[in-house]
XYZ file of C-alpha atoms in Angstrom:
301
model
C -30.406 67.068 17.639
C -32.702 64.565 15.779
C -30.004 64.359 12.900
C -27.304 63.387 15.368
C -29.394 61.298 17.051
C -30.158 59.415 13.750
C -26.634 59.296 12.662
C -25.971 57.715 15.995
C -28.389 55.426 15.700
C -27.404 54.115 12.216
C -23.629 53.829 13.860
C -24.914 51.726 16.705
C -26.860 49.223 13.746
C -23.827 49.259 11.773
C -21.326 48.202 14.415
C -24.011 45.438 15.427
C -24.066 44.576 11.807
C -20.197 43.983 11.532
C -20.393 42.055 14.889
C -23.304 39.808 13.508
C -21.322 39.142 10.166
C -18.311 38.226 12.312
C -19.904 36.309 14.325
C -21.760 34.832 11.581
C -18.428 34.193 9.617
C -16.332 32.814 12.995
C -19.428 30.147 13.313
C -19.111 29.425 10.002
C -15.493 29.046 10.067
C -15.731 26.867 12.784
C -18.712 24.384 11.404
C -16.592 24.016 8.866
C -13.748 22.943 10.196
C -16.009 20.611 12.765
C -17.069 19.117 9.302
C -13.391 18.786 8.156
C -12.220 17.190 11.519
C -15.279 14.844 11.529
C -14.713 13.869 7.666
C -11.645 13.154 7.999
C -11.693 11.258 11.597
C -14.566 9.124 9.783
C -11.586 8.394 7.595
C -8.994 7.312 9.981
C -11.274 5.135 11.502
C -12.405 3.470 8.164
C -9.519 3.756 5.796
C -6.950 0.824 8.364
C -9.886 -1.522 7.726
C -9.715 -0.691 3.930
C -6.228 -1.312 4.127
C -6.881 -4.769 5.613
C -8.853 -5.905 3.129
C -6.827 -4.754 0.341
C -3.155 -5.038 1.462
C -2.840 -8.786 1.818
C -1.641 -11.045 -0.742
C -3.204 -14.268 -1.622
C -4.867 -16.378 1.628
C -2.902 -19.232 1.537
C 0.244 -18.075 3.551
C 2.627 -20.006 5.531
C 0.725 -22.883 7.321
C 1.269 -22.810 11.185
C -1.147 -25.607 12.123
C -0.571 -28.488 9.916
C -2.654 -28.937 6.978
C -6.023 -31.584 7.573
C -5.500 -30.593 11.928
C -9.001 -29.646 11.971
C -10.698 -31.500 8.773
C -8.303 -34.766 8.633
C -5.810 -36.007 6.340
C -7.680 -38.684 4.664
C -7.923 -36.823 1.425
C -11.610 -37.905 0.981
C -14.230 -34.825 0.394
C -15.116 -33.091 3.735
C -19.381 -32.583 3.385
C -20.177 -29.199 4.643
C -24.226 -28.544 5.426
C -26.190 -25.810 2.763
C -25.731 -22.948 5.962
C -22.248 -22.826 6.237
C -21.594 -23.153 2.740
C -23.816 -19.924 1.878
C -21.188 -18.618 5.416
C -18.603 -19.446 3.979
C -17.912 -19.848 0.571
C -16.859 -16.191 -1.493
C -19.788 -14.083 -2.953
C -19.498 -10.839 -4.403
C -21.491 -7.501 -4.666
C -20.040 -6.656 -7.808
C -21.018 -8.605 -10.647
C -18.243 -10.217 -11.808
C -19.380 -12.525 -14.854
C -17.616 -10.424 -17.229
C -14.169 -10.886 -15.292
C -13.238 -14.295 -17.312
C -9.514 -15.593 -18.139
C -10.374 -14.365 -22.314
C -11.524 -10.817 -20.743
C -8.186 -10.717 -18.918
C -6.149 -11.384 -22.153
C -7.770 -9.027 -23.829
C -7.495 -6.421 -20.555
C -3.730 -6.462 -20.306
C -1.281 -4.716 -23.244
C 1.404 -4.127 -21.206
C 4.769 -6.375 -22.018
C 6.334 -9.124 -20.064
C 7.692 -8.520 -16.871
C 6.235 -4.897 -17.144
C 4.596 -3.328 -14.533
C 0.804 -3.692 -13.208
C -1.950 -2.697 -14.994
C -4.379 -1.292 -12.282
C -8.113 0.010 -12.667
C -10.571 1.864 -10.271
C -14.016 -0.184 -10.497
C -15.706 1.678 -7.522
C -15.028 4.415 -5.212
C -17.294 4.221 -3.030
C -20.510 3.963 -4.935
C -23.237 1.753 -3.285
C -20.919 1.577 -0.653
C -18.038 -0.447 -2.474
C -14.327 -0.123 -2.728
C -13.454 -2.205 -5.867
C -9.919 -2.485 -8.094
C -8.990 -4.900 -10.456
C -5.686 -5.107 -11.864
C -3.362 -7.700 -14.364
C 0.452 -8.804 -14.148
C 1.925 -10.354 -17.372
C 4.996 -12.911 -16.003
C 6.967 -15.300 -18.412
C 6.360 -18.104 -16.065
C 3.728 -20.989 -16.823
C 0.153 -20.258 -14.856
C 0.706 -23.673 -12.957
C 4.123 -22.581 -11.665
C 2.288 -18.884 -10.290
C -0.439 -20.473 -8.614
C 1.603 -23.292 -7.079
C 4.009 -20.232 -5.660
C 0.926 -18.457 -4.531
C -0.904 -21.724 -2.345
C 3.395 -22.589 -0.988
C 3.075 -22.140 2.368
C 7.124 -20.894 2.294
C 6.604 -19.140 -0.952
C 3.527 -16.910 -0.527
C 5.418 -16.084 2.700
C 8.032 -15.069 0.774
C 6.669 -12.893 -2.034
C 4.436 -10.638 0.335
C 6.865 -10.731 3.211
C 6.762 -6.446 2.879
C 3.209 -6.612 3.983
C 2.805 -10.038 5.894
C 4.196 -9.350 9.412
C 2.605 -12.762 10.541
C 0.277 -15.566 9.508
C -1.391 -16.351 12.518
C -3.079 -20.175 11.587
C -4.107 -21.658 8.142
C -7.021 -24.611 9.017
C -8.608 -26.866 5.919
C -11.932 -26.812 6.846
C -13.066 -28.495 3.445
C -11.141 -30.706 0.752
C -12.940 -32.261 -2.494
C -9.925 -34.463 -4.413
C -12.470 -35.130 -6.921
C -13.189 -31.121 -7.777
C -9.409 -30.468 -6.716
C -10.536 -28.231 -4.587
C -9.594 -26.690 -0.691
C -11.478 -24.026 1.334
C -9.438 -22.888 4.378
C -9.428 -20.278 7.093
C -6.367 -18.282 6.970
C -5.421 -15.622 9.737
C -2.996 -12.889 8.585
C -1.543 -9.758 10.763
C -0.787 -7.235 7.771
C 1.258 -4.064 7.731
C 1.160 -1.035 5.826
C 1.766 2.669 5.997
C -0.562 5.404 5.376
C -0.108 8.599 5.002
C 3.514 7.944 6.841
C 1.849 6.585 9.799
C 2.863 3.017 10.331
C -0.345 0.629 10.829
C -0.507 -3.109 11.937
C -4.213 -5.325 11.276
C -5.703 -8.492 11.634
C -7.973 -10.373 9.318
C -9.393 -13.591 9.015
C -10.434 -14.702 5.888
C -12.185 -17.577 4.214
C -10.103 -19.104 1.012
C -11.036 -21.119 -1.074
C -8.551 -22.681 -3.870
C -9.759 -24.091 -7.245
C -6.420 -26.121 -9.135
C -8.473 -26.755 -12.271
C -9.222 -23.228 -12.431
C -5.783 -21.910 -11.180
C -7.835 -19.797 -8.801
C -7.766 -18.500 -5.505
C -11.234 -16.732 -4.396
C -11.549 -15.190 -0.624
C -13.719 -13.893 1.549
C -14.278 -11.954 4.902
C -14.963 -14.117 7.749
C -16.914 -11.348 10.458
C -17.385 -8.067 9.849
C -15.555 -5.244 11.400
C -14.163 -2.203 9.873
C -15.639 -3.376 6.845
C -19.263 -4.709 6.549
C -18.337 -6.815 3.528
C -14.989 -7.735 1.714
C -14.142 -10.553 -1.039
C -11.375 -11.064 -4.457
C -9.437 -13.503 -6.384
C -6.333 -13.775 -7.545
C -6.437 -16.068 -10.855
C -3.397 -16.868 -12.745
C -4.734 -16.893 -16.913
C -2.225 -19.384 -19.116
C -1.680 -16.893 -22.212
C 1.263 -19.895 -23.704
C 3.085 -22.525 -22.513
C 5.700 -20.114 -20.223
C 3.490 -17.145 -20.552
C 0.543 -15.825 -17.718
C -1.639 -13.120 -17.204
C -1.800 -12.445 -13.080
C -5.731 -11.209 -12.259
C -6.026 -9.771 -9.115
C -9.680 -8.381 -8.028
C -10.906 -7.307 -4.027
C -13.630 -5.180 -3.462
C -14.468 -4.161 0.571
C -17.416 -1.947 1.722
C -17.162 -0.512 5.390
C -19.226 -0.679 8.091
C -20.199 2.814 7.281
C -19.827 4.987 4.321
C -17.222 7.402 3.599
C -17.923 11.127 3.225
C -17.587 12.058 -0.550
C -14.541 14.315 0.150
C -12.900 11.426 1.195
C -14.020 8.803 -1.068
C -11.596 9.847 -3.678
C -8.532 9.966 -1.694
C -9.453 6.411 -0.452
C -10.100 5.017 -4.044
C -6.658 6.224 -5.087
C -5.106 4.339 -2.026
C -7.191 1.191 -3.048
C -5.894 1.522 -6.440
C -1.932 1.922 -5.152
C -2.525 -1.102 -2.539
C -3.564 -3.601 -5.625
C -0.344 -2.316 -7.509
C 1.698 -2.546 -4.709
C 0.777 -6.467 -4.138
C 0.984 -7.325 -8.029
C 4.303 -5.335 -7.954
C 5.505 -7.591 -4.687
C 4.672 -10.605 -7.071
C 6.491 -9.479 -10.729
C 9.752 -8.039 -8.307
C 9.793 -11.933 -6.129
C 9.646 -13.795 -9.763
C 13.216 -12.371 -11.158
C 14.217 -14.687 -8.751
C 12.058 -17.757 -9.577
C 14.890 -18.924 -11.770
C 17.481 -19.910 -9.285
C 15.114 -20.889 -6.786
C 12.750 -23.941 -8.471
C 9.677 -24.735 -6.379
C 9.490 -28.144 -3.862
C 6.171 -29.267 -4.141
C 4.465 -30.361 -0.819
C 2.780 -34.190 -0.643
C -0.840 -32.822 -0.408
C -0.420 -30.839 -3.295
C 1.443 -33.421 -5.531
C -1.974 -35.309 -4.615
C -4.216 -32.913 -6.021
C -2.108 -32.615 -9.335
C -1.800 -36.404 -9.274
């Protein structure tokens, strides 16, 4: 009897062996896919406010309030105090020194009216999202950057991902400088993953005419903790320009590393979508020559 009672025994440990590794395996299984659901709800939460602050063309949009409503339309400079300067005015976590109009010459190879030239700078390391990418358009830099600041005309050119500008206030104007920081509100569109998504942003802008520059930044945080770029057009001859476009966004809270990835490669298509929306609205530029506005024709004046 004492071998069949041994043999018994060792069946009863082995069938409570198989149930532990199933059990075992089925917990697993399912941490795993609580990881997976998790990761990836992390993502859908995150990624619409990383499309906000990368799917949106240049700040200066259509003008629904009229330009100088809240800051006045004397056309003298408009003082703001140290605070909401540092508030207001665009900073960057990425150090951008190296990012200057004979950098961009060098940066771009591609032909005229060839496609974007798009790089990754961060995926998600320290917490920032971060592309850069170039356009190369036979169209003098004044010409771009006056399209880009038309109220009508930036309208135009992003109208695929601008469902709305919302209002456009000057809060400060320097004629001296040539220089006007507004707050622009934009309601964006975009698609991800097939899934059709609407989002508001507000954003400080600030636009530099002796520097053919537009630099903007986040007004409050939301989705993303932080979020700032330029768009700069670079004269490379007298009806020749090199487009710079640069945003980098960090959100509220990090992305899992599975997903980080997958997110910098939609960061990296959003920036070649916009410069794209810009080379495809300039075939046109030809038959359609720009109006200038009076304030503007002040600042050039």
């Amino acid at each position: 009897l004492l071998p069949l009672g041994q043999r018994a025994a060792a069946g009863v440990c082995s069938s409570v062996r198989r149930q532990q590794s199933r059990f075992r395996s089925t917990c697993g299984f399912r941490r795993t896919m609580l990881a997976v659901a998790a990761t990836w709800s992390l993502a859908i939460a995150v990624l619409p406010g990383l499309l906000a602050a990368f799917a949106r063309g240049p700040p200066s949009a259509a003008a629904v309030r009229p330009l100088g409503s809240k800051a006045g339309a004397t056309g003298h400079k408009l003082q703001l105090n140290a605070a909401t300067t540092a508030t207001v005015y665009p900073s960057f976590m990425i150090d951008i020194s190296a990012f200057t109009p004979e950098a961009a010459r060098k940066r771009h190879s591609g032909a005229v009216g060839g496609p974007p030239e798009v790089d990754i700078l961060s995926t998600g390391e320290g917490g920032v999202f971060a592309a850069r990418g170039t356009l190369r358009l036979a169209v003098p830099a004044l010409e771009i950057f006056q399209r880009l600041t038309d109220p009508e005309e930036n309208a135009r050119i992003f109208a695929r991902t601008c469902a709305a500008v919302n209002y456009r206030d000057l809060i400060e104007e320097d004629t001296t400088a040539r220089t006007r920081l507004f707050e622009v509100s934009k309601t964006g569109r975009w698609s991800l993953l097939g899934i059709p998504l609407t989002f508001e942003s507000t954003v400080y802008a600030l636009e530099d005419w002796p520097a053919l520059e537009i630099r903007f930044k986040l007004k409050k945080p939301g989705a993303m903790k932080h979020m700032s770029g330029y768009w700069r057009a670079v004269p490379t001859g007298k009806e020749e320009t090199i487009v710079e476009f640069y945003n980098e966004a960090m959100p509220s809270f990090p992305l899992p590393r599975p997903v980080q990835s997958f997110a910098g490669r939609v960061v990296k298509q959003m920036c070649a979508s916009l410069l794209e929306d810009l080379r495809e609205a300039s075939f046109s530029w030809p038959d359609r020559p720009l109006k200038l506005s009076e304030d503007v024709s002040e600042l050039l004046a």
